[in-house]
Amino acid sequence: MAKNSFHKILSRFVDVRPEEISTSGLMFSYFFLITSSAYIIKLVKISDFLEKLSSRRLPYAYLLTAILIGFFVTLNSRLLRVVKRHVYISLSLVFFITCLLIFWLLFTQGRNWLPLLYWNWISMVFWFWADIFLVTSVTQFWILINDIYNPRQAKRLVGFLVSGGLLGGVAGALIASLSKIVGTENLLLICPFMLCICLVIVSRVHRVIQKEKKEEVKPAEVRKRPKIGYGKSFGLLRKNRHLLLLTGIMAAAIIVTTLIDFQFNYFVEDAYPSKDARTAFLGIFFTVFLIFSNLLHVFSTNSILKNFGIRVALLVAPFFLLLLSGVIFIFPFALVYWALIIKGTDKSLAHSLNQSVRELLYIPIPPEIKYKAKVFIDMFVNKFAKGIGALLILLFFSVLSFEIKYISFVAIAFILIWIILNLLITKEYVNIVKKNIEIKWQDADKFVAEKIDIDMTKLVFDTIESKKRSSVLYAMNLFDLVKKEKLSSKLKKIISYKSDEVRASSMDSLLEVDGEVLIPETEDALDEESLDAQVKEIMSLNVYQELMKDHLDKIVGEEGKEEEVSRMEAAKVMGMMEPTPSVVHNLGKLLRDKSPEVVSYALESAGKLKKRELVPYIIQNLINPSLQSSANKALAEYGVKVIGTLKDYLGDPSENVRLRKAIPSILAQTGAQRAADVLSLELRKESRDVESEIVSAMYKMRSEKPEIHFREQIVVPQIIREIKESYLILKEIHDLETDKKKEFLAKDLENNLARSLKYIFELLSLIFPREDIIKAYQNITTGTKKAIDYSIELLDNIVKKEIIEVLLPLIEDIPFEDKVKKGRKMLKILERFELSEE
């Protein structure tokens, strides 16, 4: 009950699911306590170092950390490999608690035990240890986050979790501001109490994770923990472009931060010579900027990620730092205030938007790679970049004696590198998300087309069937098979026969000259070349042409079942003749014949002759279900020539609906951009009778010819309209579910909803990357929870925000009641959208 009440309260501010309450609450508390301790330690570290060793020795502190961090990373990697993760984190916390107590003793009593020289250099050791604590504690937190959540969950909850860290930072900075009262060194005693609570939280989180694994993962699926080594981690970065770019971004950002830190500390040391006063000032300063960071995070992080995506979110920090780094040269006075502003901006964004986005970039990476890389980047690369920053400071400030403000020139150079790397990694992020989902099934039409030659199969059956009717039809069908050059030895045996087995009584006389039959006798083993030559020879004989012209009018004029074979032969042979006016006229008559078989042969010949006069007759045969396929094929043979005529028929509401429904498929077969434009314009008319066929045809065109372009201004309104229709169906289903008498009607509506969703994704594939849209649709409809989340994340990065915003509740894996509730909100948004369009 308490858990449900907490969820109701929290869900008003955070998009958190009931099953996520425990882990999100624990991780929020963990990050709060870790960052509170981190800020106390950090401010003590800075103030003590400036007191005993001065800001001029800061580059050496950066360098020392960079050099020694390699040894620590190696040790850390081995621990991760051999020790269970929750045990490793717990042991780390115990180690840090012990060290804090030791350092407190050294700072307060060390002067009595150590010579002054050694006592001063304890600050350098504490600096290194503090850096290890800061990096390790935060890295361990994000390792836990990666263990618990998938990318979609993380994207929803990262704002809430990071706000825990920001509030912890505010608390730590406020505590540090009390240094004048309790003393700088005594602040360290507060941290062990916080870290002890963290130990309890780690244990609790581990139990929750284990419980979820038992419910979701079979024992056979549990994989061995991957080995994590320094060399292997470095090798992974070199082989993985995404990780390489992430490393570059991290390094560039840390170098910029190091340069800004040095400038800031230089001015603070000069302004506050007293250690306790300096610690108090730092506490107040960090409190103010962390409060600002928290407000910035609450009101902007999720909003930026949701409305603009990762690309824009990555560019915010370097853009503002670039702007402020240039300001120092335009307004060279009041450098202390400038240092406060740029430091505050850097840290505010680093602790809110930057941190959230950077951690999101890790999540799609496979676990076996992720942990090796994350430890290496967050620990080694972080400090190595600080070492580079330190060398740059030594070079320009100590060796070349640049003024402190000119350090900003170096910062600007690395900010520009940072921006370029941010732009590159957004593409890689989408590619990584794609790899986490796969095609579930192949397109049926494409699969059949690749595996089965339907036209060839039909021709073989026609050829076999024609043996029973007429040797003339048989010979001409053989001729068509020969031209296809697909007569295998087995196929030859199936369709071949001795010529004296069948003697047709209809048109055979037409192929006799001076008592000789012009149809060649066929043997069991057909020779394509000889058959081809003989048939062509027959068709080219003047006597044959003359006889055909004389008898066509007579044959076409005959009616009745007995003369049907003659008309079939005439219809077939016309496709092999010159398209003279007489031939075209007679073929037009046969296209209106009462016999479907005669018309079928006539349609085949019309497709070969491609005469415009025959198009209206062909189109009328689209109404007949038994002839629609043949008519479709005949019109497709015309290609682009027939697009204008088809457009007129498609756009005429008075025409037969069956006829109009058949036309989009024919237009798609032309594969022409002009045909795509015709379909788009017809879709814009919102003709519901043929809308489904138009979308299917457009989808087919895009699948066969990716270069075909459909205009967004036509397709997007259709997508929005269909999404609205889906929400209306969803609402109807919800209203009917309470009435058991209308259960069957609800099932019918569910089928309609599934069709509507398919329709939406077909439309999306017209204007966005087709393969990615198909992957997303298939995984959303049939995939696991993880696959659904990755699919939504992919859509979020490739589909326009105004579409994904209204589509998201429809495809999210959320309870039905929540889906309906969000659907009602979306309907209001869609109504406003339609009004704005008008």
GROMACS .gro file of C-alpha atoms in nm, residues 11 727 806 809 818-832:
model
   19
   11SER     CA    1   0.455   0.966  -1.084
  727TYR     CA    2  -0.654   0.649  -3.030
  806VAL     CA    3   0.189   1.163  -3.028
  809PRO     CA    4   0.178   0.624  -2.592
  818ASP     CA    5  -0.237   0.408  -1.873
  819LYS     CA    6  -0.237   0.377  -2.253
  820VAL     CA    7  -0.601   0.487  -2.271
  821LYS     CA    8  -0.538   0.773  -2.028
  822LYS     CA    9  -0.244   0.900  -2.233
  823GLY     CA   10  -0.443   0.842  -2.550
  824ARG     CA   11  -0.711   1.085  -2.435
  825LYS     CA   12  -0.445   1.350  -2.377
  826MET     CA   13  -0.300   1.283  -2.721
  827LEU     CA   14  -0.641   1.326  -2.883
  828LYS     CA   15  -0.659   1.680  -2.744
  829ILE     CA   16  -0.309   1.753  -2.878
  830LEU     CA   17  -0.402   1.610  -3.219
  831GLU     CA   18  -0.717   1.819  -3.233
  832ARG     CA   19  -0.509   2.132  -3.172
   0.00000   0.00000   0.00000
